[in-house]
Amino acid sequence: MFAKFRNATDKARKLAIEHENCLLPFIPCFRNLINMVEQQNSSSKVQASYELCRKIFTPSGAPPSSNAIQKLCSLLDTFGPADVGLKEENRDDRGHGMLGLNRLSSVARWAQPITYVDVYECDSFTMCIFCFPTSSVIPLHDHPSMTVFSKVLYGSLHVKAYDWVEPACYPKSKGPGYPAVRLAKLTVDKTLTAPCETSVLYPKRGGNLHCFTAVTPCAVLDILTPPYREDAGRKCTYYHDYPFSTFSRGNGAEIDDEKIDDLAWLAEIDTPDDLYMRQGAYTGPAVQV
């Protein structure tokens, strides 16, 4: 019985070799065809996202319907790095480029910037990509009156996010020299590892104030609606979080003592000096407007 299987295998191998030799001249054509199909599939994802965003988002910032949000999340859930022009060799410890860890000293590695890539922007929404080297951080910041979709394309990213306690709660004054703070509640504190579902934050919930820390080299596709725009009251503000015990509670919302560990006082700060970010070129499928 074993001999029969071996003879059949030998015959099959011989036929395969003969067919392979016959097909050799056509292999480059097949590869080009496959590349074209892959590019078209990627293009359709980026284009489909753009077209859906154009339908459901407005410059006024009116919240999209839950059905529209679900449709966009379902589409973004299918995205991988290749769909936006990121390739396997991009995944080094800088978050971009061709150099490997063995080519970078530890000092140079930590000095590498976060790369910001603009995919598309209009009055209604922004599509962009952030490429993070290991241990890089986008500090705690807010998204005033905005809804934000975040899809981790590769790697692992830790997210720590807050929402304001409502009604607004402020501590008893400690006098001059102490920062003005407001109470917030921790809503997200976890690591996202690709492949994973799309995360969504809203103007009043879902972790509107968040901090990103790269656990490994990683990339995130973001869609923000409406975009940051200072003259429309949508300025990006950075914060420092203090433990709840730092200040005495004052006026405002009632506080459940059992949830004190999830509370923090947030103080507005200037843009951190160590936020190292640079502009990168988008190499994915072009958006057809």
PDB file of C-alpha atoms in Angstrom:
ATOM      1  CA  MET A   1       0.000   0.000   0.000  1.00  0.00           C
ATOM      2  CA  PHE A   2       2.810   2.367   0.934  1.00  0.00           C
ATOM      3  CA  ALA A   3       4.552   1.617  -2.401  1.00  0.00           C
ATOM      4  CA  LYS A   4       1.409   2.585  -4.292  1.00  0.00           C
ATOM      5  CA  PHE A   5       1.231   5.915  -2.475  1.00  0.00           C
ATOM      6  CA  ARG A   6       4.933   6.525  -3.150  1.00  0.00           C
ATOM      7  CA  ASN A   7       4.553   5.720  -6.879  1.00  0.00           C
ATOM      8  CA  ALA A   8       1.514   7.983  -7.122  1.00  0.00           C
ATOM      9  CA  THR A   9       3.428  10.764  -5.373  1.00  0.00           C
ATOM     10  CA  ASP A  10       6.411  10.357  -7.725  1.00  0.00           C
ATOM     11  CA  LYS A  11       4.123  10.559 -10.760  1.00  0.00           C
ATOM     12  CA  ALA A  12       2.368  13.610  -9.381  1.00  0.00           C
ATOM     13  CA  ARG A  13       5.705  15.285  -8.662  1.00  0.00           C
ATOM     14  CA  LYS A  14       6.915  14.552 -12.225  1.00  0.00           C
ATOM     15  CA  LEU A  15       3.736  15.986 -13.736  1.00  0.00           C
ATOM     16  CA  ALA A  16       3.993  19.039 -11.535  1.00  0.00           C
ATOM     17  CA  ILE A  17       7.588  19.663 -12.647  1.00  0.00           C
ATOM     18  CA  GLU A  18       6.612  19.289 -16.298  1.00  0.00           C
ATOM     19  CA  HIS A  19       3.702  21.710 -15.871  1.00  0.00           C
ATOM     20  CA  GLU A  20       5.906  24.105 -13.935  1.00  0.00           C
ATOM     21  CA  ASN A  21       8.443  24.161 -16.772  1.00  0.00           C
ATOM     22  CA  CYS A  22       5.655  24.865 -19.247  1.00  0.00           C
ATOM     23  CA  LEU A  23       4.329  27.689 -17.115  1.00  0.00           C
ATOM     24  CA  LEU A  24       7.668  29.374 -16.362  1.00  0.00           C
ATOM     25  CA  PRO A  25       7.339  31.982 -19.150  1.00  0.00           C
ATOM     26  CA  PHE A  26       3.944  33.016 -17.769  1.00  0.00           C
ATOM     27  CA  ILE A  27       4.883  33.321 -14.079  1.00  0.00           C
ATOM     28  CA  PRO A  28       5.891  37.023 -14.305  1.00  0.00           C
ATOM     29  CA  CYS A  29       2.535  37.772 -15.934  1.00  0.00           C
ATOM     30  CA  PHE A  30       0.702  35.906 -13.181  1.00  0.00           C
ATOM     31  CA  ARG A  31       2.643  37.810 -10.536  1.00  0.00           C
ATOM     32  CA  ASN A  32       1.808  41.143 -12.160  1.00  0.00           C
ATOM     33  CA  LEU A  33      -1.833  40.146 -12.316  1.00  0.00           C
ATOM     34  CA  ILE A  34      -1.829  39.179  -8.631  1.00  0.00           C
ATOM     35  CA  ASN A  35      -0.181  42.480  -7.698  1.00  0.00           C
ATOM     36  CA  MET A  36      -2.787  44.382  -9.713  1.00  0.00           C
ATOM     37  CA  VAL A  37      -5.629  42.543  -7.987  1.00  0.00           C
ATOM     38  CA  GLU A  38      -4.116  43.154  -4.549  1.00  0.00           C
ATOM     39  CA  GLN A  39      -3.682  46.843  -5.336  1.00  0.00           C
ATOM     40  CA  GLN A  40      -7.252  47.097  -6.586  1.00  0.00           C
ATOM     41  CA  ASN A  41      -8.525  45.397  -3.432  1.00  0.00           C
ATOM     42  CA  SER A  42      -6.520  47.798  -1.258  1.00  0.00           C
ATOM     43  CA  SER A  43      -7.642  50.737  -3.332  1.00  0.00           C
ATOM     44  CA  SER A  44     -11.250  49.697  -2.936  1.00  0.00           C
ATOM     45  CA  LYS A  45     -10.878  49.646   0.853  1.00  0.00           C
ATOM     46  CA  VAL A  46      -9.352  53.115   1.069  1.00  0.00           C
ATOM     47  CA  GLN A  47     -11.763  54.457  -1.518  1.00  0.00           C
ATOM     48  CA  ALA A  48     -14.748  52.785   0.148  1.00  0.00           C
ATOM     49  CA  SER A  49     -13.754  54.328   3.481  1.00  0.00           C
ATOM     50  CA  TYR A  50     -13.480  57.759   1.892  1.00  0.00           C
ATOM     51  CA  GLU A  51     -16.845  57.445   0.146  1.00  0.00           C
ATOM     52  CA  LEU A  52     -18.575  56.211   3.296  1.00  0.00           C
ATOM     53  CA  CYS A  53     -17.064  59.035   5.349  1.00  0.00           C
ATOM     54  CA  ARG A  54     -18.278  61.564   2.771  1.00  0.00           C
ATOM     55  CA  LYS A  55     -21.793  60.213   3.197  1.00  0.00           C
ATOM     56  CA  ILE A  56     -21.995  60.050   6.976  1.00  0.00           C
ATOM     57  CA  PHE A  57     -19.846  62.967   8.197  1.00  0.00           C
ATOM     58  CA  THR A  58     -20.540  66.701   7.984  1.00  0.00           C
ATOM     59  CA  PRO A  59     -18.469  69.832   8.755  1.00  0.00           C
ATOM     60  CA  SER A  60     -20.939  70.702  11.534  1.00  0.00           C
ATOM     61  CA  GLY A  61     -19.815  67.676  13.485  1.00  0.00           C
ATOM     62  CA  ALA A  62     -23.299  66.232  13.793  1.00  0.00           C
ATOM     63  CA  PRO A  63     -22.882  62.770  15.365  1.00  0.00           C
ATOM     64  CA  PRO A  64     -23.222  59.942  12.817  1.00  0.00           C
ATOM     65  CA  SER A  65     -25.928  57.351  13.396  1.00  0.00           C
ATOM     66  CA  SER A  66     -25.097  54.130  15.212  1.00  0.00           C
ATOM     67  CA  ASN A  67     -25.743  52.242  11.978  1.00  0.00           C
ATOM     68  CA  ALA A  68     -23.266  54.435  10.083  1.00  0.00           C
ATOM     69  CA  ILE A  69     -20.670  53.988  12.820  1.00  0.00           C
ATOM     70  CA  GLN A  70     -21.078  50.226  12.661  1.00  0.00           C
ATOM     71  CA  LYS A  71     -20.657  50.217   8.872  1.00  0.00           C
ATOM     72  CA  LEU A  72     -17.426  52.196   9.061  1.00  0.00           C
ATOM     73  CA  CYS A  73     -16.076  50.054  11.908  1.00  0.00           C
ATOM     74  CA  SER A  74     -16.832  46.882   9.958  1.00  0.00           C
ATOM     75  CA  LEU A  75     -14.922  48.245   6.974  1.00  0.00           C
ATOM     76  CA  LEU A  76     -11.948  49.434   9.028  1.00  0.00           C
ATOM     77  CA  ASP A  77     -11.794  46.064  10.793  1.00  0.00           C
ATOM     78  CA  THR A  78     -10.694  44.530   7.474  1.00  0.00           C
ATOM     79  CA  PHE A  79      -7.694  46.853   7.055  1.00  0.00           C
ATOM     80  CA  GLY A  80      -4.137  45.626   7.307  1.00  0.00           C
ATOM     81  CA  PRO A  81      -0.867  47.535   6.851  1.00  0.00           C
ATOM     82  CA  ALA A  82      -0.629  46.715   3.124  1.00  0.00           C
ATOM     83  CA  ASP A  83      -3.987  48.396   2.492  1.00  0.00           C
ATOM     84  CA  VAL A  84      -2.465  51.793   3.281  1.00  0.00           C
ATOM     85  CA  GLY A  85       0.973  51.270   1.767  1.00  0.00           C
ATOM     86  CA  LEU A  86       2.811  49.908   4.823  1.00  0.00           C
ATOM     87  CA  LYS A  87       4.885  46.789   4.226  1.00  0.00           C
ATOM     88  CA  GLU A  88       6.596  44.147   6.332  1.00  0.00           C
ATOM     89  CA  GLU A  89       9.961  45.902   6.106  1.00  0.00           C
ATOM     90  CA  ASN A  90       8.393  49.054   7.577  1.00  0.00           C
ATOM     91  CA  ARG A  91       8.000  47.344  10.936  1.00  0.00           C
ATOM     92  CA  ASP A  92      11.342  48.171  12.490  1.00  0.00           C
ATOM     93  CA  ASP A  93      11.907  49.916  15.803  1.00  0.00           C
ATOM     94  CA  ARG A  94      11.449  53.347  14.276  1.00  0.00           C
ATOM     95  CA  GLY A  95       7.928  52.626  13.123  1.00  0.00           C
ATOM     96  CA  HIS A  96       9.009  53.233   9.519  1.00  0.00           C
ATOM     97  CA  GLY A  97      11.905  52.795   7.121  1.00  0.00           C
ATOM     98  CA  MET A  98      14.369  50.005   6.380  1.00  0.00           C
ATOM     99  CA  LEU A  99      16.880  50.057   9.253  1.00  0.00           C
ATOM    100  CA  GLY A 100      16.788  47.153  11.690  1.00  0.00           C
ATOM    101  CA  LEU A 101      17.484  47.209  15.434  1.00  0.00           C
ATOM    102  CA  ASN A 102      21.048  46.036  14.909  1.00  0.00           C
ATOM    103  CA  ARG A 103      21.735  49.213  12.913  1.00  0.00           C
ATOM    104  CA  LEU A 104      20.606  51.573  15.673  1.00  0.00           C
ATOM    105  CA  SER A 105      22.223  52.369  18.999  1.00  0.00           C
ATOM    106  CA  SER A 106      19.908  52.477  22.014  1.00  0.00           C
ATOM    107  CA  VAL A 107      20.243  56.261  22.194  1.00  0.00           C
ATOM    108  CA  ALA A 108      19.463  56.733  18.509  1.00  0.00           C
ATOM    109  CA  ARG A 109      16.561  54.288  18.707  1.00  0.00           C
ATOM    110  CA  TRP A 110      14.750  56.227  21.458  1.00  0.00           C
ATOM    111  CA  ALA A 111      15.368  59.462  19.557  1.00  0.00           C
ATOM    112  CA  GLN A 112      13.384  58.249  16.554  1.00  0.00           C
ATOM    113  CA  PRO A 113      10.198  60.217  15.867  1.00  0.00           C
ATOM    114  CA  ILE A 114       6.600  59.183  15.561  1.00  0.00           C
ATOM    115  CA  THR A 115       5.723  59.493  11.883  1.00  0.00           C
ATOM    116  CA  TYR A 116       2.470  61.211  10.939  1.00  0.00           C
ATOM    117  CA  VAL A 117       1.070  60.364   7.499  1.00  0.00           C
ATOM    118  CA  ASP A 118      -1.797  62.377   6.039  1.00  0.00           C
ATOM    119  CA  VAL A 119      -4.089  60.244   3.845  1.00  0.00           C
ATOM    120  CA  TYR A 120      -6.955  62.679   3.239  1.00  0.00           C
ATOM    121  CA  GLU A 121      -8.481  65.738   4.890  1.00  0.00           C
ATOM    122  CA  CYS A 122     -11.520  67.908   4.255  1.00  0.00           C
ATOM    123  CA  ASP A 123     -13.880  70.049   6.349  1.00  0.00           C
ATOM    124  CA  SER A 124     -15.766  66.960   7.511  1.00  0.00           C
ATOM    125  CA  PHE A 125     -13.039  64.467   8.445  1.00  0.00           C
ATOM    126  CA  THR A 126      -9.359  63.562   8.516  1.00  0.00           C
ATOM    127  CA  MET A 127      -7.838  60.200   7.568  1.00  0.00           C
ATOM    128  CA  CYS A 128      -4.277  59.746   8.826  1.00  0.00           C
ATOM    129  CA  ILE A 129      -1.745  57.190  10.027  1.00  0.00           C
ATOM    130  CA  PHE A 130       0.614  57.265  13.011  1.00  0.00           C
ATOM    131  CA  CYS A 131       3.694  55.025  12.901  1.00  0.00           C
ATOM    132  CA  PHE A 132       5.241  54.501  16.347  1.00  0.00           C
ATOM    133  CA  PRO A 133       8.686  53.244  17.332  1.00  0.00           C
ATOM    134  CA  THR A 134       8.795  51.140  20.495  1.00  0.00           C
ATOM    135  CA  SER A 135       8.092  53.075  23.731  1.00  0.00           C
ATOM    136  CA  SER A 136       7.131  56.274  21.934  1.00  0.00           C
ATOM    137  CA  VAL A 137       4.221  58.193  23.402  1.00  0.00           C
ATOM    138  CA  ILE A 138       1.515  60.567  22.242  1.00  0.00           C
ATOM    139  CA  PRO A 139       0.709  62.263  25.560  1.00  0.00           C
ATOM    140  CA  LEU A 140      -2.753  62.630  27.064  1.00  0.00           C
ATOM    141  CA  HIS A 141      -4.824  64.913  24.846  1.00  0.00           C
ATOM    142  CA  ASP A 142      -8.455  65.632  24.000  1.00  0.00           C
ATOM    143  CA  HIS A 143     -10.754  65.626  20.954  1.00  0.00           C
ATOM    144  CA  PRO A 144     -13.289  68.419  21.596  1.00  0.00           C
ATOM    145  CA  SER A 145     -16.713  67.720  20.026  1.00  0.00           C
ATOM    146  CA  MET A 146     -15.103  65.017  17.876  1.00  0.00           C
ATOM    147  CA  THR A 147     -15.656  61.349  17.097  1.00  0.00           C
ATOM    148  CA  VAL A 148     -12.498  59.334  16.418  1.00  0.00           C
ATOM    149  CA  PHE A 149     -12.058  55.868  14.872  1.00  0.00           C
ATOM    150  CA  SER A 150      -8.734  54.124  15.568  1.00  0.00           C
ATOM    151  CA  LYS A 151      -7.588  50.903  13.905  1.00  0.00           C
ATOM    152  CA  VAL A 152      -4.283  49.289  14.950  1.00  0.00           C
ATOM    153  CA  LEU A 153      -2.720  48.024  11.714  1.00  0.00           C
ATOM    154  CA  TYR A 154       0.213  46.118  13.209  1.00  0.00           C
ATOM    155  CA  GLY A 155       1.998  45.797  16.521  1.00  0.00           C
ATOM    156  CA  SER A 156       0.806  46.516  20.065  1.00  0.00           C
ATOM    157  CA  LEU A 157      -0.369  49.848  21.461  1.00  0.00           C
ATOM    158  CA  HIS A 158      -1.340  50.670  25.044  1.00  0.00           C
ATOM    159  CA  VAL A 159      -4.284  53.056  25.388  1.00  0.00           C
ATOM    160  CA  LYS A 160      -5.124  54.973  28.551  1.00  0.00           C
ATOM    161  CA  ALA A 161      -8.231  57.124  28.220  1.00  0.00           C
ATOM    162  CA  TYR A 162     -10.489  59.313  30.348  1.00  0.00           C
ATOM    163  CA  ASP A 163     -13.857  61.029  30.131  1.00  0.00           C
ATOM    164  CA  TRP A 164     -14.782  64.089  32.142  1.00  0.00           C
ATOM    165  CA  VAL A 165     -16.883  63.511  35.241  1.00  0.00           C
ATOM    166  CA  GLU A 166     -20.251  65.203  34.743  1.00  0.00           C
ATOM    167  CA  PRO A 167     -21.370  67.553  36.098  1.00  0.00           C
ATOM    168  CA  ALA A 168     -17.931  69.139  36.170  1.00  0.00           C
ATOM    169  CA  CYS A 169     -16.114  68.549  39.447  1.00  0.00           C
ATOM    170  CA  TYR A 170     -13.282  70.736  40.734  1.00  0.00           C
ATOM    171  CA  PRO A 171     -11.180  70.372  43.906  1.00  0.00           C
ATOM    172  CA  LYS A 172     -10.975  72.704  46.849  1.00  0.00           C
ATOM    173  CA  SER A 173      -8.488  75.428  46.012  1.00  0.00           C
ATOM    174  CA  LYS A 174      -4.959  74.883  47.252  1.00  0.00           C
ATOM    175  CA  GLY A 175      -4.033  78.451  46.570  1.00  0.00           C
ATOM    176  CA  PRO A 176      -1.577  80.021  44.102  1.00  0.00           C
ATOM    177  CA  GLY A 177       1.087  77.847  42.550  1.00  0.00           C
ATOM    178  CA  TYR A 178      -1.137  74.806  42.120  1.00  0.00           C
ATOM    179  CA  PRO A 179      -2.526  73.844  38.721  1.00  0.00           C
ATOM    180  CA  ALA A 180      -6.185  74.233  37.836  1.00  0.00           C
ATOM    181  CA  VAL A 181      -7.572  70.710  37.581  1.00  0.00           C
ATOM    182  CA  ARG A 182     -10.830  68.979  36.777  1.00  0.00           C
ATOM    183  CA  LEU A 183     -11.975  65.498  37.692  1.00  0.00           C
ATOM    184  CA  ALA A 184     -12.022  62.730  35.065  1.00  0.00           C
ATOM    185  CA  LYS A 185     -12.784  59.014  35.164  1.00  0.00           C
ATOM    186  CA  LEU A 186     -10.638  56.288  33.638  1.00  0.00           C
ATOM    187  CA  THR A 187     -12.580  54.472  30.892  1.00  0.00           C
ATOM    188  CA  VAL A 188      -9.869  52.594  28.959  1.00  0.00           C
ATOM    189  CA  ASP A 189      -6.605  51.111  30.189  1.00  0.00           C
ATOM    190  CA  LYS A 190      -5.543  48.261  27.928  1.00  0.00           C
ATOM    191  CA  THR A 191      -3.181  47.107  25.201  1.00  0.00           C
ATOM    192  CA  LEU A 192      -4.493  46.665  21.664  1.00  0.00           C
ATOM    193  CA  THR A 193      -2.651  44.145  19.488  1.00  0.00           C
ATOM    194  CA  ALA A 194      -3.311  43.709  15.773  1.00  0.00           C
ATOM    195  CA  PRO A 195      -5.430  42.205  14.442  1.00  0.00           C
ATOM    196  CA  CYS A 196      -8.120  43.766  16.622  1.00  0.00           C
ATOM    197  CA  GLU A 197     -11.403  45.596  16.267  1.00  0.00           C
ATOM    198  CA  THR A 198     -11.660  49.309  15.564  1.00  0.00           C
ATOM    199  CA  SER A 199     -11.935  51.534  18.647  1.00  0.00           C
ATOM    200  CA  VAL A 200     -14.273  54.523  18.710  1.00  0.00           C
ATOM    201  CA  LEU A 201     -14.310  57.513  21.048  1.00  0.00           C
ATOM    202  CA  TYR A 202     -17.104  60.075  21.178  1.00  0.00           C
ATOM    203  CA  PRO A 203     -17.394  63.722  22.309  1.00  0.00           C
ATOM    204  CA  LYS A 204     -18.673  62.773  25.773  1.00  0.00           C
ATOM    205  CA  ARG A 205     -17.771  59.100  26.194  1.00  0.00           C
ATOM    206  CA  GLY A 206     -15.542  56.271  25.072  1.00  0.00           C
ATOM    207  CA  GLY A 207     -12.330  57.892  26.346  1.00  0.00           C
ATOM    208  CA  ASN A 208     -12.268  61.277  24.596  1.00  0.00           C
ATOM    209  CA  LEU A 209      -9.020  62.161  26.349  1.00  0.00           C
ATOM    210  CA  HIS A 210      -6.422  59.525  25.622  1.00  0.00           C
ATOM    211  CA  CYS A 211      -2.726  58.671  25.681  1.00  0.00           C
ATOM    212  CA  PHE A 212      -0.999  56.248  23.287  1.00  0.00           C
ATOM    213  CA  THR A 213       2.143  54.294  24.229  1.00  0.00           C
ATOM    214  CA  ALA A 214       3.797  51.925  21.744  1.00  0.00           C
ATOM    215  CA  VAL A 215       4.466  48.533  23.357  1.00  0.00           C
ATOM    216  CA  THR A 216       6.107  47.388  20.102  1.00  0.00           C
ATOM    217  CA  PRO A 217       6.629  49.104  16.746  1.00  0.00           C
ATOM    218  CA  CYS A 218       3.065  49.751  15.607  1.00  0.00           C
ATOM    219  CA  ALA A 219       0.865  51.792  13.305  1.00  0.00           C
ATOM    220  CA  VAL A 220      -2.626  53.215  13.778  1.00  0.00           C
ATOM    221  CA  LEU A 221      -5.087  54.392  11.151  1.00  0.00           C
ATOM    222  CA  ASP A 222      -7.204  57.253  12.529  1.00  0.00           C
ATOM    223  CA  ILE A 223     -10.344  58.884  11.174  1.00  0.00           C
ATOM    224  CA  LEU A 224     -11.353  62.034  13.042  1.00  0.00           C
ATOM    225  CA  THR A 225     -14.647  63.833  12.487  1.00  0.00           C
ATOM    226  CA  PRO A 226     -14.791  66.749  12.348  1.00  0.00           C
ATOM    227  CA  PRO A 227     -11.062  67.554  12.119  1.00  0.00           C
ATOM    228  CA  TYR A 228      -9.140  69.632  14.626  1.00  0.00           C
ATOM    229  CA  ARG A 229      -9.793  73.287  13.864  1.00  0.00           C
ATOM    230  CA  GLU A 230      -8.832  75.930  16.393  1.00  0.00           C
ATOM    231  CA  ASP A 231     -11.059  78.716  15.030  1.00  0.00           C
ATOM    232  CA  ALA A 232     -14.053  76.367  15.404  1.00  0.00           C
ATOM    233  CA  GLY A 233     -13.213  75.547  19.025  1.00  0.00           C
ATOM    234  CA  ARG A 234     -11.536  72.220  18.277  1.00  0.00           C
ATOM    235  CA  LYS A 235      -8.037  72.811  19.574  1.00  0.00           C
ATOM    236  CA  CYS A 236      -5.913  69.875  20.666  1.00  0.00           C
ATOM    237  CA  THR A 237      -5.154  70.341  24.369  1.00  0.00           C
ATOM    238  CA  TYR A 238      -2.653  68.275  26.346  1.00  0.00           C
ATOM    239  CA  TYR A 239      -3.098  67.236  29.974  1.00  0.00           C
ATOM    240  CA  HIS A 240      -1.232  65.820  32.927  1.00  0.00           C
ATOM    241  CA  ASP A 241      -3.116  63.381  35.158  1.00  0.00           C
ATOM    242  CA  TYR A 242      -2.759  63.471  38.953  1.00  0.00           C
ATOM    243  CA  PRO A 243      -3.940  60.726  41.336  1.00  0.00           C
ATOM    244  CA  PHE A 244      -7.264  61.454  42.982  1.00  0.00           C
ATOM    245  CA  SER A 245      -5.580  61.741  46.391  1.00  0.00           C
ATOM    246  CA  THR A 246      -3.498  64.722  45.212  1.00  0.00           C
ATOM    247  CA  PHE A 247      -6.373  67.167  45.695  1.00  0.00           C
ATOM    248  CA  SER A 248      -9.326  67.350  48.050  1.00  0.00           C
ATOM    249  CA  ARG A 249     -12.696  66.989  46.394  1.00  0.00           C
ATOM    250  CA  GLY A 250     -14.749  70.137  46.083  1.00  0.00           C
ATOM    251  CA  ASN A 251     -17.967  71.005  44.327  1.00  0.00           C
ATOM    252  CA  GLY A 252     -19.573  69.013  41.542  1.00  0.00           C
ATOM    253  CA  ALA A 253     -20.680  65.437  40.986  1.00  0.00           C
ATOM    254  CA  GLU A 254     -21.198  62.939  43.771  1.00  0.00           C
ATOM    255  CA  ILE A 255     -18.352  60.434  43.946  1.00  0.00           C
ATOM    256  CA  ASP A 256     -18.643  56.727  44.622  1.00  0.00           C
ATOM    257  CA  ASP A 257     -15.823  55.908  47.038  1.00  0.00           C
ATOM    258  CA  GLU A 258     -15.567  52.409  45.571  1.00  0.00           C
ATOM    259  CA  LYS A 259     -14.508  53.882  42.222  1.00  0.00           C
ATOM    260  CA  ILE A 260     -11.912  56.348  43.491  1.00  0.00           C
ATOM    261  CA  ASP A 261      -9.102  54.296  41.914  1.00  0.00           C
ATOM    262  CA  ASP A 262     -10.597  55.097  38.501  1.00  0.00           C
ATOM    263  CA  LEU A 263     -10.577  58.848  39.101  1.00  0.00           C
ATOM    264  CA  ALA A 264      -7.854  61.379  38.333  1.00  0.00           C
ATOM    265  CA  TRP A 265      -7.441  65.135  38.276  1.00  0.00           C
ATOM    266  CA  LEU A 266      -6.435  66.468  34.855  1.00  0.00           C
ATOM    267  CA  ALA A 267      -4.473  69.692  34.440  1.00  0.00           C
ATOM    268  CA  GLU A 268      -4.030  71.429  31.105  1.00  0.00           C
ATOM    269  CA  ILE A 269      -0.383  71.709  30.020  1.00  0.00           C
ATOM    270  CA  ASP A 270       1.572  73.119  27.096  1.00  0.00           C
ATOM    271  CA  THR A 271       2.464  70.850  24.190  1.00  0.00           C
ATOM    272  CA  PRO A 272       5.155  68.562  25.667  1.00  0.00           C
ATOM    273  CA  ASP A 273       8.693  69.328  24.543  1.00  0.00           C
ATOM    274  CA  ASP A 274       9.479  65.635  24.147  1.00  0.00           C
ATOM    275  CA  LEU A 275       6.670  65.006  21.657  1.00  0.00           C
ATOM    276  CA  TYR A 276       8.844  64.127  18.658  1.00  0.00           C
ATOM    277  CA  MET A 277       6.795  63.804  15.470  1.00  0.00           C
ATOM    278  CA  ARG A 278       7.561  64.233  11.799  1.00  0.00           C
ATOM    279  CA  GLN A 279       5.597  64.220   8.543  1.00  0.00           C
ATOM    280  CA  GLY A 280       5.767  61.096   6.401  1.00  0.00           C
ATOM    281  CA  ALA A 281       4.707  60.463   2.808  1.00  0.00           C
ATOM    282  CA  TYR A 282       1.586  58.431   2.095  1.00  0.00           C
ATOM    283  CA  THR A 283       2.408  55.572  -0.283  1.00  0.00           C
ATOM    284  CA  GLY A 284      -0.911  53.733  -0.272  1.00  0.00           C
ATOM    285  CA  PRO A 285      -3.693  53.761  -2.869  1.00  0.00           C
ATOM    286  CA  ALA A 286      -4.674  57.303  -3.810  1.00  0.00           C
ATOM    287  CA  VAL A 287      -8.095  58.585  -2.827  1.00  0.00           C
ATOM    288  CA  GLN A 288     -10.156  59.438  -5.890  1.00  0.00           C
ATOM    289  CA  VAL A 289     -12.109  62.581  -4.993  1.00  0.00           C
TER     290      VAL A 289
END
